[in-house]
XYZ file of C-alpha atoms in Angstrom:
542
model
C -31.009 -14.377 54.220
C -27.539 -14.798 52.926
C -24.719 -15.651 55.262
C -22.166 -14.113 52.864
C -20.580 -10.742 53.630
C -21.578 -7.741 51.547
C -19.603 -7.432 48.321
C -18.553 -11.052 48.211
C -17.998 -11.963 44.584
C -19.905 -15.026 43.433
C -17.872 -17.477 41.409
C -17.950 -17.056 37.651
C -16.418 -19.059 34.896
C -14.705 -17.056 32.031
C -13.511 -18.482 28.743
C -11.196 -16.470 26.556
C -10.293 -17.205 22.979
C -6.677 -16.266 22.366
C -3.428 -16.029 24.480
C -1.979 -12.958 23.005
C -1.444 -9.660 24.842
C -5.139 -9.338 25.614
C -5.467 -12.830 27.089
C -2.295 -12.395 29.128
C -3.529 -9.090 30.513
C -6.816 -10.472 31.660
C -4.987 -13.511 33.155
C -2.858 -11.004 35.193
C -5.996 -9.390 36.480
C -7.282 -12.797 37.741
C -3.840 -13.851 39.070
C -3.398 -10.631 41.102
C -6.825 -10.557 42.571
C -8.195 -7.648 40.575
C -10.887 -10.182 39.649
C -11.596 -12.647 42.466
C -13.346 -15.950 42.490
C -12.858 -16.512 38.745
C -12.426 -19.840 37.039
C -10.456 -18.605 33.970
C -9.842 -20.731 30.801
C -7.821 -19.245 27.923
C -7.859 -21.371 24.746
C -5.006 -20.777 22.259
C -5.055 -22.282 18.815
C -1.310 -22.181 18.444
C 1.244 -24.343 20.258
C 2.474 -21.375 22.195
C 1.367 -18.005 23.593
C 2.042 -14.561 22.041
C -0.557 -14.203 19.309
C 0.743 -12.070 16.413
C 4.317 -12.252 17.826
C 4.175 -15.971 17.842
C 2.805 -16.208 14.314
C 4.763 -13.507 12.491
C 8.379 -14.716 11.834
C 9.101 -13.194 8.455
C 12.589 -11.581 7.889
C 12.895 -8.113 9.513
C 9.716 -8.564 11.594
C 9.772 -5.917 14.324
C 7.597 -3.392 16.160
C 7.841 0.269 15.116
C 6.502 1.456 18.536
C 9.412 2.294 20.886
C 10.131 -0.823 22.951
C 9.698 0.948 26.341
C 6.115 1.780 25.486
C 5.384 -1.537 23.938
C 5.010 -3.491 27.240
C 2.654 -4.119 30.056
C 2.760 -1.351 32.647
C 2.720 -4.007 35.391
C 5.755 -5.676 33.729
C 8.391 -2.988 32.959
C 11.393 -4.170 31.023
C 14.538 -2.160 31.537
C 16.453 -4.861 29.686
C 15.157 -4.161 26.181
C 18.166 -4.372 23.891
C 17.175 -1.325 21.668
C 14.746 1.460 21.157
C 12.926 -0.630 18.543
C 12.924 -4.386 19.034
C 12.369 -7.346 16.759
C 9.640 -9.958 16.904
C 11.690 -12.669 18.667
C 12.621 -10.384 21.504
C 8.989 -9.284 21.956
C 7.906 -12.985 22.101
C 10.687 -13.708 24.554
C 9.300 -10.818 26.746
C 5.816 -12.126 26.574
C 6.979 -15.675 27.539
C 8.945 -14.318 30.432
C 5.966 -12.314 31.565
C 3.793 -15.440 31.532
C 6.312 -17.356 33.602
C 7.116 -14.547 36.052
C 3.504 -13.799 36.806
C 2.366 -17.528 36.774
C -0.060 -16.972 33.839
C 0.559 -20.226 31.926
C -1.755 -22.066 34.410
C -4.758 -20.416 32.665
C -3.725 -21.253 29.117
C -4.575 -24.384 27.169
C -2.497 -24.466 23.920
C -3.616 -26.107 20.682
C -7.189 -25.547 21.614
C -9.084 -23.807 18.931
C -12.542 -22.130 19.493
C -14.828 -22.832 16.580
C -18.180 -21.437 17.911
C -20.277 -20.145 20.819
C -23.991 -19.944 21.668
C -25.762 -18.020 24.506
C -28.311 -20.148 26.327
C -30.856 -17.802 27.774
C -32.531 -20.220 30.099
C -29.204 -21.065 31.750
C -27.763 -17.565 31.417
C -24.616 -19.074 30.178
C -22.507 -19.468 27.021
C -21.813 -22.855 25.417
C -18.356 -22.555 23.774
C -17.403 -25.077 21.208
C -13.694 -25.887 20.727
C -11.490 -28.562 19.186
C -7.918 -29.739 19.748
C -6.043 -27.992 16.872
C -4.511 -30.276 14.298
C -6.295 -33.354 15.546
C -9.519 -35.171 14.692
C -12.045 -35.814 17.374
C -15.358 -34.744 18.852
C -16.178 -31.079 19.472
C -15.639 -30.065 23.144
C -18.601 -28.152 24.506
C -18.053 -26.139 27.742
C -20.323 -23.772 29.594
C -19.227 -20.462 30.984
C -20.687 -17.203 32.449
C -18.578 -14.851 30.338
C -17.110 -15.359 26.847
C -14.355 -13.081 25.685
C -12.998 -12.939 22.126
C -9.304 -11.990 22.387
C -8.357 -13.575 19.073
C -7.122 -10.238 17.580
C -7.426 -8.866 14.023
C -3.987 -9.571 12.599
C -4.321 -13.264 12.152
C -6.769 -13.921 9.258
C -4.079 -13.536 6.574
C -4.877 -13.730 2.878
C -3.062 -14.639 -0.266
C -2.869 -12.129 -3.189
C -5.896 -12.359 -5.520
C -3.745 -13.522 -8.441
C -4.506 -16.393 -10.785
C -2.746 -19.810 -10.905
C -1.073 -19.576 -7.535
C -1.071 -23.368 -7.259
C 1.028 -23.579 -10.480
C 4.121 -22.017 -8.854
C 6.664 -24.800 -8.142
C 9.124 -22.751 -6.130
C 8.960 -21.718 -2.467
C 5.900 -19.573 -1.769
C 5.330 -18.168 1.754
C 3.082 -15.588 3.323
C 4.570 -13.109 5.723
C 2.043 -14.117 8.328
C 2.736 -17.806 7.975
C 6.485 -17.639 7.336
C 8.901 -20.571 7.776
C 12.150 -19.228 9.233
C 13.951 -22.225 7.731
C 13.517 -20.656 4.261
C 16.955 -19.684 3.018
C 17.117 -16.359 1.030
C 20.844 -16.176 0.781
C 21.913 -15.988 -2.860
C 18.432 -16.660 -4.087
C 16.189 -14.779 -6.603
C 13.497 -13.414 -4.266
C 10.186 -11.584 -4.842
C 8.246 -9.618 -2.270
C 4.572 -8.814 -3.140
C 3.146 -5.768 -1.247
C 4.438 -2.618 0.455
C 2.377 -2.587 3.609
C 4.232 -2.635 6.948
C 5.141 -6.305 6.613
C 6.247 -6.007 3.031
C 8.406 -2.968 3.886
C 10.221 -4.872 6.695
C 10.612 -8.010 4.692
C 12.080 -6.144 1.679
C 14.625 -4.304 3.788
C 15.816 -7.634 5.285
C 15.647 -9.792 2.068
C 17.620 -7.280 -0.054
C 20.675 -7.870 2.168
C 20.526 -11.647 1.533
C 19.070 -12.249 -1.985
C 21.255 -12.348 -5.051
C 18.428 -10.376 -6.694
C 15.135 -8.909 -5.228
C 12.100 -7.892 -7.131
C 9.421 -5.912 -5.271
C 5.943 -5.833 -6.686
C 4.086 -2.576 -5.709
C 0.766 -1.170 -6.845
C 0.169 1.667 -4.366
C 2.339 4.572 -3.162
C 2.933 4.817 0.587
C 4.712 7.140 2.983
C 7.921 5.937 4.586
C 7.900 8.121 7.728
C 10.469 9.094 10.280
C 10.649 6.640 13.276
C 8.121 7.100 16.045
C 9.782 8.803 19.051
C 12.788 9.506 16.797
C 13.853 12.505 18.861
C 15.216 10.071 21.469
C 17.619 8.608 18.882
C 20.925 10.461 18.260
C 20.967 12.546 15.051
C 21.870 10.601 11.945
C 20.999 7.240 13.473
C 18.012 5.006 12.828
C 18.251 2.918 15.929
C 19.473 3.266 19.545
C 21.019 0.288 21.408
C 21.014 0.306 25.209
C 24.289 -0.694 26.853
C 24.564 -2.557 30.126
C 25.296 0.594 32.071
C 22.028 2.242 30.947
C 20.105 -0.886 31.766
C 21.630 -1.041 35.275
C 20.705 2.622 35.933
C 17.081 1.897 35.107
C 17.026 -1.271 37.164
C 18.480 0.610 40.141
C 16.276 3.629 39.730
C 12.731 2.560 38.744
C 11.432 6.158 38.940
C 13.970 7.358 36.429
C 12.918 4.496 34.196
C 9.255 5.399 34.605
C 10.041 8.997 33.756
C 11.769 7.954 30.551
C 8.868 5.783 29.490
C 6.364 8.622 30.157
C 8.495 11.088 28.032
C 8.557 8.669 25.150
C 4.716 8.045 25.416
C 4.061 11.677 25.602
C 5.891 12.157 22.294
C 3.599 9.512 20.656
C 0.417 10.960 22.126
C 0.977 14.559 21.281
C 1.455 13.759 17.554
C -2.220 12.668 17.206
C -3.451 15.995 15.703
C -1.419 14.943 12.645
C -4.268 12.639 11.697
C -6.784 15.475 11.426
C -7.199 16.878 8.011
C -5.705 20.267 7.241
C -3.992 20.802 10.584
C -0.535 22.414 10.747
C 0.853 19.154 12.130
C -0.425 17.286 9.068
C 1.139 19.896 6.699
C 4.483 19.721 8.522
C 4.457 15.956 8.483
C 3.715 15.789 4.783
C 6.225 18.333 3.789
C 9.056 16.669 5.851
C 8.239 13.146 4.688
C 8.128 13.988 0.988
C 11.498 15.745 1.131
C 13.048 12.857 3.110
C 11.683 10.200 0.755
C 12.849 12.089 -2.356
C 16.269 12.452 -0.885
C 16.621 8.778 -0.219
C 15.285 7.876 -3.632
C 17.682 10.300 -5.461
C 19.732 7.459 -7.057
C 16.564 6.065 -8.708
C 14.510 9.203 -9.438
C 11.994 7.202 -11.448
C 10.821 5.840 -8.137
C 10.077 9.221 -6.634
C 7.003 9.725 -8.889
C 5.769 6.209 -8.288
C 6.355 5.741 -4.551
C 5.793 9.173 -3.048
C 1.999 9.706 -2.510
C -0.101 12.830 -2.891
C -2.562 11.799 -0.238
C -2.205 12.920 3.389
C 0.343 11.337 5.694
C -1.460 8.749 7.846
C -4.142 7.862 5.266
C -2.242 4.553 4.996
C -0.519 3.322 8.150
C 2.570 5.424 8.703
C 5.521 3.076 8.488
C 9.070 4.099 9.440
C 10.450 1.318 7.211
C 14.093 1.629 8.323
C 16.276 0.693 5.346
C 13.409 0.163 2.898
C 14.034 2.941 0.489
C 17.737 2.224 0.594
C 16.912 -1.367 -0.324
C 14.803 -0.356 -3.262
C 17.710 1.802 -4.529
C 20.236 -1.053 -4.267
C 21.798 -2.479 -7.432
C 20.273 -5.944 -6.752
C 16.680 -4.663 -6.446
C 14.059 -3.892 -9.081
C 10.640 -2.434 -8.497
C 7.826 -3.590 -10.628
C 4.743 -1.309 -10.561
C 1.073 -2.285 -11.062
C -1.210 -5.347 -10.898
C -0.054 -8.902 -11.331
C -1.471 -11.091 -14.045
C -0.744 -14.546 -12.718
C 1.711 -17.023 -11.132
C 3.690 -19.250 -13.373
C 5.559 -22.556 -12.794
C 8.776 -20.620 -12.222
C 7.598 -17.155 -10.991
C 5.210 -14.335 -11.770
C 3.788 -12.766 -14.822
C 3.032 -9.045 -14.453
C 0.194 -7.128 -16.054
C 2.532 -5.963 -18.888
C 3.013 -9.582 -19.870
C 6.643 -9.947 -18.751
C 7.473 -13.152 -16.833
C 10.120 -13.262 -14.053
C 11.631 -16.300 -12.424
C 12.068 -16.575 -8.594
C 13.346 -19.182 -6.166
C 11.328 -17.687 -3.318
C 8.186 -15.574 -3.360
C 7.117 -13.772 -0.138
C 3.400 -12.634 -0.238
C 3.168 -9.707 2.231
C -0.469 -9.224 1.255
C -1.979 -8.516 4.635
C -5.065 -9.657 6.539
C -8.752 -9.697 6.569
C -9.365 -6.694 8.749
C -13.201 -6.700 8.470
C -13.577 -7.548 12.258
C -15.997 -10.358 11.393
C -15.576 -13.130 13.982
C -13.818 -16.182 12.571
C -16.600 -18.463 13.903
C -20.327 -18.193 14.614
C -21.245 -16.490 17.777
C -24.936 -17.020 18.431
C -26.257 -14.477 21.038
C -29.730 -13.454 22.213
C -32.723 -14.016 19.954
C -30.635 -16.342 17.721
C -28.491 -13.381 16.481
C -25.344 -14.551 14.826
C -22.604 -11.890 15.275
C -20.722 -13.314 12.344
C -23.630 -12.566 9.984
C -24.507 -9.278 11.631
C -21.043 -7.851 11.411
C -20.715 -8.986 7.831
C -23.539 -6.534 7.149
C -22.466 -3.772 9.618
C -19.869 -4.147 12.351
C -21.544 -1.758 14.845
C -19.698 -1.943 18.187
C -19.822 -0.103 21.524
C -16.522 1.056 23.077
C -14.843 -1.357 20.620
C -15.633 -4.072 23.183
C -19.361 -4.920 23.229
C -21.836 -5.979 20.579
C -25.614 -5.804 20.523
C -27.548 -8.932 21.373
C -24.493 -10.506 22.871
C -24.981 -10.911 26.675
C -21.898 -11.344 28.792
C -19.617 -11.060 25.696
C -16.623 -8.875 25.174
C -14.266 -8.477 22.299
C -10.786 -6.948 22.619
C -9.973 -4.364 19.826
C -13.171 -4.733 17.973
C -14.505 -2.122 15.559
C -13.699 1.383 16.683
C -10.294 0.595 18.364
C -7.374 2.807 18.816
C -5.443 0.851 16.219
C -3.753 3.955 14.691
C -3.240 5.843 17.968
C -0.003 4.360 19.404
C 0.938 1.377 21.553
C -1.828 -1.169 21.634
C -0.696 -2.868 24.827
C -1.605 0.036 27.106
C -4.908 0.298 25.216
C -5.499 -3.401 25.921
C -4.878 -2.765 29.587
C -7.552 -0.012 29.710
C -10.007 -2.430 28.037
C -9.180 -5.075 30.670
C -10.006 -2.546 33.476
C -13.307 -1.871 31.701
C -14.170 -5.579 31.343
C -13.198 -6.220 34.971
C -15.486 -3.442 36.226
C -18.583 -5.007 34.476
C -17.633 -8.525 35.650
C -17.341 -7.236 39.258
C -20.809 -5.728 39.043
C -22.246 -9.051 37.837
C -20.446 -10.822 40.697
C -21.319 -8.427 43.495
C -24.891 -7.269 42.643
C -26.497 -10.578 41.830
C -26.825 -9.981 38.065
C -26.629 -13.077 35.855
C -26.059 -11.032 32.728
C -25.805 -7.677 31.042
C -26.785 -6.796 27.473
C -26.299 -3.678 25.471
C -29.613 -1.756 24.991
C -31.160 -1.906 21.476
C -29.808 0.864 19.200
C -26.803 1.821 21.379
C -24.257 0.266 19.038
C -25.700 2.056 16.095
C -25.748 5.367 17.950
C -22.171 4.928 18.995
C -21.198 4.051 15.438
C -22.974 7.173 14.036
C -20.931 9.356 16.394
C -17.777 7.500 15.466
C -18.131 7.661 11.649
C -19.201 11.314 11.733
C -16.137 12.320 13.813
C -13.793 10.220 11.650
C -14.944 12.115 8.648
C -12.504 14.879 9.417
C -9.546 12.585 9.668
C -6.988 11.738 7.041
C -7.839 8.059 7.345
C -10.787 8.616 5.084
C -8.845 10.212 2.287
C -8.553 8.481 -1.061
C -5.904 5.690 -0.533
C -5.989 1.903 -0.364
C -5.552 1.151 3.268
C -5.548 -2.041 5.430
C -7.640 -0.025 7.892
C -10.367 0.044 5.248
C -9.794 -3.640 4.694
C -7.720 -3.123 1.522
C -10.219 -0.738 -0.155
C -9.805 2.895 -1.215
C -13.213 4.214 -0.036
C -14.410 1.769 2.590
C -15.950 2.818 5.856
C -13.614 3.672 8.707
C -14.877 0.876 11.096
C -11.282 0.327 12.449
C -10.769 3.476 14.376
C -11.717 5.037 17.680
C -13.369 8.498 17.138
C -10.940 10.545 19.116
C -7.415 10.522 20.584
C -5.927 7.674 22.553
C -6.337 9.594 25.791
C -9.942 10.357 24.901
C -10.525 6.594 24.559
C -8.956 5.892 27.908
C -11.235 8.495 29.652
C -14.315 7.025 27.945
C -13.494 3.550 29.319
C -13.235 5.051 32.815
C -16.980 6.154 32.665
C -19.544 3.814 34.194
C -22.233 4.009 31.579
C -24.380 1.268 33.237
C -27.464 2.947 31.950
C -26.589 1.837 28.438
C -27.215 -1.782 29.376
C -30.122 -4.015 30.537
C -29.238 -6.179 33.521
C -30.849 -9.488 34.473
C -31.150 -10.314 38.155
C -30.374 -13.606 39.634
C -33.613 -13.234 41.728
C -36.532 -12.403 39.370
C -38.880 -11.815 42.362
C -39.282 -8.140 43.006
C -38.946 -8.530 46.793
C -35.509 -10.023 46.315
C -34.125 -7.220 44.114
C -31.741 -6.311 46.940
C -30.898 -9.744 48.208
C -27.263 -8.921 47.294
C -27.056 -6.827 50.480
C -26.089 -10.317 51.909
C -25.508 -10.499 55.621
C -25.452 -6.717 56.149
C -21.829 -6.581 57.176
C -18.475 -5.840 55.601
C -16.028 -8.745 55.992
C -13.542 -6.847 58.219
C -16.391 -6.050 60.703
C -16.726 -9.652 61.795
C -13.356 -11.084 60.814
C -10.060 -10.009 62.413
C -8.223 -7.712 60.023
C -5.389 -5.558 61.533
C -5.154 -3.416 58.493
C -8.953 -2.591 58.274
C -10.120 0.778 59.388
C -13.515 0.633 61.116
C -13.951 4.347 61.156
């Protein structure tokens, strides 16, 4: 008979790949005792934490979600400088959070995960990693839980254009940008008009002697998210010291403000459903607004303003983008590219243009395929399986992968608002299952066969009625026009949060630490709660 108190969590080792928002949120759960008796290791391939905000340093890089919603709810920040903040300020916030809440102790930088294998006999994962940038033997480490928090905005890709190696000038990708690159007075090209390209264009136009933007698809430049909180006629709102002081002294007032802004983002979700009044209003307003801003170059109106629904491609506020395209020092070149040259780019019409700097804002591989082999039960390689079909459950769990979680996998709320609060809800979900393993003598959980496919069937059927599936080239369809909508959650953001609150334990098979039937309930332990036998003045024995 066990001498431990009932509900005593057994010690588990957890390895996490990635120290971005997801890794930090899980570390906070361990640090604050939401998860107890956990040996947590977070391996980060970069030299610093922050994930996408550490890696993305291109000119104009910023978040288009209002700053007071783009934070951890457990780390409010009344000191944000403005309503929308730039990448450096977000990275500074994340670093401050890691210091304030003592989260760095869990993070090992420059440690890159390169594979993982589930060992059924041991009921453990073997995680393989290397020291990034160095040669040496692979490091193999066992753990009870393996979590992939590496994100989906990091597998960046060059444009599929011939002779890239021939170019002798400065060529940078927006996701691997060197801030030391000097654009002032230079001939600059930007390839792409996704969210990164839009931001880079607006910033580069102010510095370059001449800017050329290569575009092959129309896109909506929408009004700012939460724009009703910004004074009329302005694109940004800067908070003065007096406002910050009020929020610091009155946390409830600050919370009320954050909730009002979030409410504004959540209630706009019906816009993404095809043929709704909200969609019609958004399309009418956005087209009129874009045409007005492009009035000085009317030839751009027919090229840049789409006819598909607003939201089919990611809605991007793009502050200053259309104004940059209309500037005297900016040209827009439409269509495919033929090749790179020694001095620049040759477009499909045969014309060659010379550039000092080329910025490729050509996006990421958003297929959700793991970057390294993950071998689960029965020898299943998730990398190969998701190459064929990325079927996922609650965006967090894959079939044949015991004791494995992924943050923001297929079926995530990536188009639904702030991802940080979504990440927090996923952490709560992950913690709940880990606690069950710790407290009820289970060594592993595994999704039942067919559950991921059933979930996916419901997901794709529901998404059929959204504008995300309309005919447009979208990063959410991994750069295709008619690809499957594997990226999105099948419902609103609030719907996703409520789903994660449900305890659907019946969707899993559970392996007991005691295979003998007579020991199924050995986890009752000594039959007492801890406060019954240990002095605890706060405990209520009634």
